CSV table of C-alpha atoms in Angstrom, one decimal:
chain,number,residue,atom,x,y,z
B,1,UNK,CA,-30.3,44.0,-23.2
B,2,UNK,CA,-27.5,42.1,-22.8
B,3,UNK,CA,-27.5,38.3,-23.8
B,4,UNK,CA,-24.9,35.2,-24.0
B,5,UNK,CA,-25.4,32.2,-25.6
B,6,UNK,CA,-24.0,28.9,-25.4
B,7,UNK,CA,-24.8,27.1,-28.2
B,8,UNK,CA,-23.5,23.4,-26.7
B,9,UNK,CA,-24.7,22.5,-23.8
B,10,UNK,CA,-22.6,19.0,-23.2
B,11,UNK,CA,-19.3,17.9,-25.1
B,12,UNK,CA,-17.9,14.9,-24.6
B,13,UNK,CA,-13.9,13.7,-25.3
B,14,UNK,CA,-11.5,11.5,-25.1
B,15,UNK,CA,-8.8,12.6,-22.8
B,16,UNK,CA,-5.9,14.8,-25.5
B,17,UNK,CA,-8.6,15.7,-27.5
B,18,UNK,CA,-8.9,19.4,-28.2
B,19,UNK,CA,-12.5,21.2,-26.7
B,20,UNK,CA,-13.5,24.4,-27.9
B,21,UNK,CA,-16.4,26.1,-26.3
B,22,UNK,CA,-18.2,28.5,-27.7
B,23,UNK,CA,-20.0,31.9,-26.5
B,24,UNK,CA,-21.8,34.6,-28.4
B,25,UNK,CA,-23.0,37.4,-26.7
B,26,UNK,CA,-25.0,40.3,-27.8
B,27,UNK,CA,-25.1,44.1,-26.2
B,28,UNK,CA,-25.2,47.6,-27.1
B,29,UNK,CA,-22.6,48.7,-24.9
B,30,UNK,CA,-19.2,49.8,-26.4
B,31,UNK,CA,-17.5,49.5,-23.2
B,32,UNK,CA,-18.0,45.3,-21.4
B,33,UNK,CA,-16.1,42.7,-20.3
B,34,UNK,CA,-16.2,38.6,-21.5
B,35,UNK,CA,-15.3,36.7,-19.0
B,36,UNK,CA,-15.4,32.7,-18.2
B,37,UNK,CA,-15.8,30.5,-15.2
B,38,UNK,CA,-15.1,26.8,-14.5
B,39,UNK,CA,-17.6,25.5,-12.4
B,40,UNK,CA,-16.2,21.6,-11.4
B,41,UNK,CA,-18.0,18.8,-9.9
B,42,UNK,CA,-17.5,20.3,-6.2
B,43,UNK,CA,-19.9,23.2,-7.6
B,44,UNK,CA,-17.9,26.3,-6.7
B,45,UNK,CA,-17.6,28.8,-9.2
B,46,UNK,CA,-13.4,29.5,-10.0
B,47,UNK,CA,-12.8,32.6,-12.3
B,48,UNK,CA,-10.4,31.9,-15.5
B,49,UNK,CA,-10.4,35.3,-17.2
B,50,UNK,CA,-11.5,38.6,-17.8
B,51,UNK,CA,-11.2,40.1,-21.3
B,52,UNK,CA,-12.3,43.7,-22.0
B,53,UNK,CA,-14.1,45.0,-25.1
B,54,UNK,CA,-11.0,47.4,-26.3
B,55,UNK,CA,-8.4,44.3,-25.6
B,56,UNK,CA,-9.1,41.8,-28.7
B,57,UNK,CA,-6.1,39.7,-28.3
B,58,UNK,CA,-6.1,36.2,-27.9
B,59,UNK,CA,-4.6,35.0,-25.2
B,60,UNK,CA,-3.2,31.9,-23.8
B,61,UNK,CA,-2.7,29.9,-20.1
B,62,UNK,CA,-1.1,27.2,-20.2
B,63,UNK,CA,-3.8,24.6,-22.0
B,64,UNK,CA,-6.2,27.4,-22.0
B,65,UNK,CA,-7.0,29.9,-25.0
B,66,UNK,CA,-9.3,32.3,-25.7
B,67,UNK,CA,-10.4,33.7,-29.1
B,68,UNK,CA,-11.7,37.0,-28.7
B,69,UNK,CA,-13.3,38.2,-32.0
B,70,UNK,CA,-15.4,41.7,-31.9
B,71,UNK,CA,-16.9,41.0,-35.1
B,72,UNK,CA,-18.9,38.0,-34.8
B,73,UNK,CA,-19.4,38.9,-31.3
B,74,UNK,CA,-17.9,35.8,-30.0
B,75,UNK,CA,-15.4,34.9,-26.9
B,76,UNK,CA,-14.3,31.2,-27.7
B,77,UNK,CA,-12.3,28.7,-25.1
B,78,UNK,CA,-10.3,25.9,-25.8
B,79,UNK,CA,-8.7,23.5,-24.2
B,80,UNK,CA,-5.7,22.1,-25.6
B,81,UNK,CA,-4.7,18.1,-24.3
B,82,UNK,CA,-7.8,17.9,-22.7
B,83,UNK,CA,-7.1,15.9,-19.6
B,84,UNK,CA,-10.1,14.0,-16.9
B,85,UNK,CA,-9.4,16.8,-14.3
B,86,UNK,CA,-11.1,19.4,-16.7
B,87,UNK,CA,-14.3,17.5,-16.6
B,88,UNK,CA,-16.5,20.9,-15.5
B,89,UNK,CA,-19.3,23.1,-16.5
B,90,UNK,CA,-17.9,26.1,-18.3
B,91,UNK,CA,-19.5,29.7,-18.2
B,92,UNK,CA,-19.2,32.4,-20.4
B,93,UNK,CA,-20.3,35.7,-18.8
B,94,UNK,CA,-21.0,39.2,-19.8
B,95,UNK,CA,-20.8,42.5,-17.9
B,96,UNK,CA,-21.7,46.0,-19.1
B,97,UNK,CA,-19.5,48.8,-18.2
B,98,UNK,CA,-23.0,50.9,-17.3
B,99,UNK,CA,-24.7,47.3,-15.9
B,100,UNK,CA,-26.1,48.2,-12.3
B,101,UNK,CA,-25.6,46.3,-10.0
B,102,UNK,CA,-22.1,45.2,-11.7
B,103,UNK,CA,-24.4,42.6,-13.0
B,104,UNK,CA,-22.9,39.8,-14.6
B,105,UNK,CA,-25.3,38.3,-17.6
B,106,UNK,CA,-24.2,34.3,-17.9
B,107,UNK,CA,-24.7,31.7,-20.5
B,108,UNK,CA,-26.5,28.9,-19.7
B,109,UNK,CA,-23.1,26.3,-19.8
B,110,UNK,CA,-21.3,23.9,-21.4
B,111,UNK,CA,-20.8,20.6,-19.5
B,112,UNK,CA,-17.4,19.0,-20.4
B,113,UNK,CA,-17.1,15.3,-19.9
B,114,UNK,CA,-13.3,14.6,-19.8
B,115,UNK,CA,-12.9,10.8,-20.7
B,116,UNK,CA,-9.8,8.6,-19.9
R,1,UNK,CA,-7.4,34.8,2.5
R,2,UNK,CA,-10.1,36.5,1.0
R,3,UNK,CA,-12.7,35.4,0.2
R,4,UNK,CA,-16.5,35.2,0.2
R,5,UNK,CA,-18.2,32.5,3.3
R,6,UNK,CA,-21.9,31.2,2.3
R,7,UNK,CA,-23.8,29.1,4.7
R,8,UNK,CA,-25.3,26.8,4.8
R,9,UNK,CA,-23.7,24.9,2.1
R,10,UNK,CA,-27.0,22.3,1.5
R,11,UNK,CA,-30.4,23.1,3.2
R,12,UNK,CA,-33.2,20.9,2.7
R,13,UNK,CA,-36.8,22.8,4.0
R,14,UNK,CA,-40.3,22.6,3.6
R,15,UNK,CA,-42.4,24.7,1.6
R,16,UNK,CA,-43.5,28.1,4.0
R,17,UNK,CA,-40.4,27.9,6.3
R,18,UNK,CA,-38.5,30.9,6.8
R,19,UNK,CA,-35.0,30.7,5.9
R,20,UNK,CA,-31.5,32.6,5.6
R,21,UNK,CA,-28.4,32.2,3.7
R,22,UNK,CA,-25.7,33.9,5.2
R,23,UNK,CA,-23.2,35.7,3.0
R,24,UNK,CA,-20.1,37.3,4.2
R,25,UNK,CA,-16.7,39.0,2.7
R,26,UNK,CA,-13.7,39.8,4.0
R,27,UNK,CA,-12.6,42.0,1.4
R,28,UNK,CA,-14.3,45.5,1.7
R,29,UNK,CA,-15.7,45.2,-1.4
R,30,UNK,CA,-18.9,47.8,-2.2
R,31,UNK,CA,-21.2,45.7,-4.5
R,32,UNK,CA,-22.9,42.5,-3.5
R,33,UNK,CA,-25.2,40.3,-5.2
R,34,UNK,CA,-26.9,36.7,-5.2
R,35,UNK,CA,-27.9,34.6,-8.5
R,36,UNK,CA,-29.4,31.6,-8.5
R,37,UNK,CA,-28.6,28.9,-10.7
R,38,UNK,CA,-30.6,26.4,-13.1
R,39,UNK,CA,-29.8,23.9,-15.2
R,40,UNK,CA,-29.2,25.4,-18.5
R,41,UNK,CA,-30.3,29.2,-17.3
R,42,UNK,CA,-26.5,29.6,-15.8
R,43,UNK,CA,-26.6,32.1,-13.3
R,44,UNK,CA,-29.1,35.0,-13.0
R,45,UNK,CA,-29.1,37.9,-10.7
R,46,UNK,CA,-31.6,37.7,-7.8
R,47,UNK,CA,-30.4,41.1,-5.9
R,48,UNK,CA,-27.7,43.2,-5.5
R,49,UNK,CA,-26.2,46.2,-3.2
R,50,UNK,CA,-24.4,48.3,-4.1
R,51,UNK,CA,-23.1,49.6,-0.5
R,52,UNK,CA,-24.6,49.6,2.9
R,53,UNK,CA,-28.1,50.3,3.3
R,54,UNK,CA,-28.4,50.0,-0.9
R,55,UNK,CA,-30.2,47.4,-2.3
R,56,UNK,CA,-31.8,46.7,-5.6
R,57,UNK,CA,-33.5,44.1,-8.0
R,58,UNK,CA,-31.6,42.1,-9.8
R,59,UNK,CA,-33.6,39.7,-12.9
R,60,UNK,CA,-35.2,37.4,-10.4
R,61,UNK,CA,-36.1,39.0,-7.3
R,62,UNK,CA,-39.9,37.6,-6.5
R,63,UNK,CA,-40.0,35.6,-3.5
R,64,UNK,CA,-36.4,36.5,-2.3
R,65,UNK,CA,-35.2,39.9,0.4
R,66,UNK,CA,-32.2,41.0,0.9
R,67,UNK,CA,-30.7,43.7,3.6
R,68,UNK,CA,-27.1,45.1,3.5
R,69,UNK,CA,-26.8,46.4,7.2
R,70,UNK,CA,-23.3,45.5,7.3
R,71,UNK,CA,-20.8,46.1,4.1
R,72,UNK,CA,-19.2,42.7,4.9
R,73,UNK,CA,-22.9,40.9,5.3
R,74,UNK,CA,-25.3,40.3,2.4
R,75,UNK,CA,-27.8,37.9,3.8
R,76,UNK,CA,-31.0,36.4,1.4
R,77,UNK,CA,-33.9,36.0,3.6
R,78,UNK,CA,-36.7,33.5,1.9
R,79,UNK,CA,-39.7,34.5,3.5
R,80,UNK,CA,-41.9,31.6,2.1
R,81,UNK,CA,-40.0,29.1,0.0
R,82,UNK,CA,-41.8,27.2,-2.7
R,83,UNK,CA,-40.4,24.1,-4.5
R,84,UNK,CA,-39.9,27.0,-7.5
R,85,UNK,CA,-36.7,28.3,-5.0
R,86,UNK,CA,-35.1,24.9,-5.4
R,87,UNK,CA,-31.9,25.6,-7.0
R,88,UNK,CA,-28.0,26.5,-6.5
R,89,UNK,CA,-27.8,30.0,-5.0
R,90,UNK,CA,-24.2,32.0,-5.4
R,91,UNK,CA,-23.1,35.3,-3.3
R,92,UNK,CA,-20.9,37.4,-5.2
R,93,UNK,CA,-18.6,40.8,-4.1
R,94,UNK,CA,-16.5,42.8,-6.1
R,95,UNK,CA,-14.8,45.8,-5.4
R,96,UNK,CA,-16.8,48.1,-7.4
R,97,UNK,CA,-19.3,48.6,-10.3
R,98,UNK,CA,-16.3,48.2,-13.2
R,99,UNK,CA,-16.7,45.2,-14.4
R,100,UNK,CA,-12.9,45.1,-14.8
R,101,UNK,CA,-12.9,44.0,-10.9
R,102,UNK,CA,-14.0,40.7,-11.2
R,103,UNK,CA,-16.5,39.3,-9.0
R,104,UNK,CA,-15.5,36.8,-5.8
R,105,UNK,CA,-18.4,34.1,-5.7
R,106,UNK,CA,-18.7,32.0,-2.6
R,107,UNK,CA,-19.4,28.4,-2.3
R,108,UNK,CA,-22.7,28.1,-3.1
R,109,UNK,CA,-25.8,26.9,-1.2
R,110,UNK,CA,-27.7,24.0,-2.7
R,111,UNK,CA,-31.5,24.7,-1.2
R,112,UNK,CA,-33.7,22.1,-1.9
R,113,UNK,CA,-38.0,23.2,-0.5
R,114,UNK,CA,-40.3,20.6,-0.4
């Protein structure tokens, strides 16, 4: 069965402080995608990325990275220069390639608290 | 735009009342689902379709229906909320089973039963 952990479940900063979130997942499939949602005060869910299990580069958006690393089974975020306006709830999510439903399998979050 | 319409957006309802939360996409997308969110659960699958007329379970489904008569429309019918159903409920489409389409999520629909 497929499983994601997040081990944090707050983190609190000083705004320009680096924030690194962390997600461990567990599943038998060879074939999945990671992925990671922002979920901000407003409450709506906004998609940050997708990372499939054959694609372990790390990859960075602007502020944003992500360290993909097979063999602890881990899909880190961090947030470089953290600034107030990332103040969120951050979701690490899990999908099987042979999931029905297309189910995604979610962490339970990490709440961010962005201070000035 | 597309994109994926919820309503309502808050509902407040007593516990035994029938209720609906409409969901609806504009994208021709085949798979459907609703989660539910809790505070430090995340989000967890309630049902899902998988095209008109095809509906499963998802991890959650007790107390909750679902119909897909429509491939845009992907309503969750409560037949008798209890205060257990309190929570933050998300419609999700994507084009297809692959997880490499991601999923659209709508607003969300904050249902409080009392």
């Amino acid at each position: 069965a497929q499983k994601v952990t997040q081990a944090q479940t707050e983190i609190s900063v000083v705004e320009k402080e680096d924030v690194t979130l962390d997600c461990v997942y567990e599943t038998r499939d060879t074939t999945y995608y990671l992925f990671w949602y922002k979920q901000p005060p407003s409450g709506e869910l906004v998609f940050l990325i997708r990372r499939n299990s054959f694609d372990e580069q790390n990859e960075i958006s602007g502020r944003y990275s992500w360290n993909f690393q097979k063999s602890t089974s881990s899909f880190n975020f961090t947030i470089t220069a953290s600034q107030v306006v990332d103040s969120a709830v951050y979701f690490c999510a899990l999908s099987e390639a042979g999931a029905a439903g297309n189910k995604l399998t979610f962490g339970g979050g990490t709440r961010v608290l962005v201070k000035p | 735009e597309a994109q994926v319409t919820q309503n309502p957006r808050y509902l407040i309802t007593v516990t035994g009342k029938k209720l609906t939360v409409t969901c609806s996409q504009n994208m021709n997308h085949e798979y459907m689902s609703w989660y539910r969110q809790d505070p430090g659960l995340g989000l967890r699958q309630i049902y899902y379709s998988m095209n008109v007329e095809v509906t499963d379970k998802g991890d959650v489904p007790e107390g909750y229906k679902v119909s897909r008569k429509e491939k845009r429309n992907f309503p969750l019918i409560l037949e008798s909320p209890s205060p257990n159903q309190t929570s933050l409920y998300f419609c999700a489409s994507s084009l297809s089973r692959e997880g490499y389409h991601s999923a659209f999520f709508g607003q969300g629909t904050r249902l409080t039963v009392v």
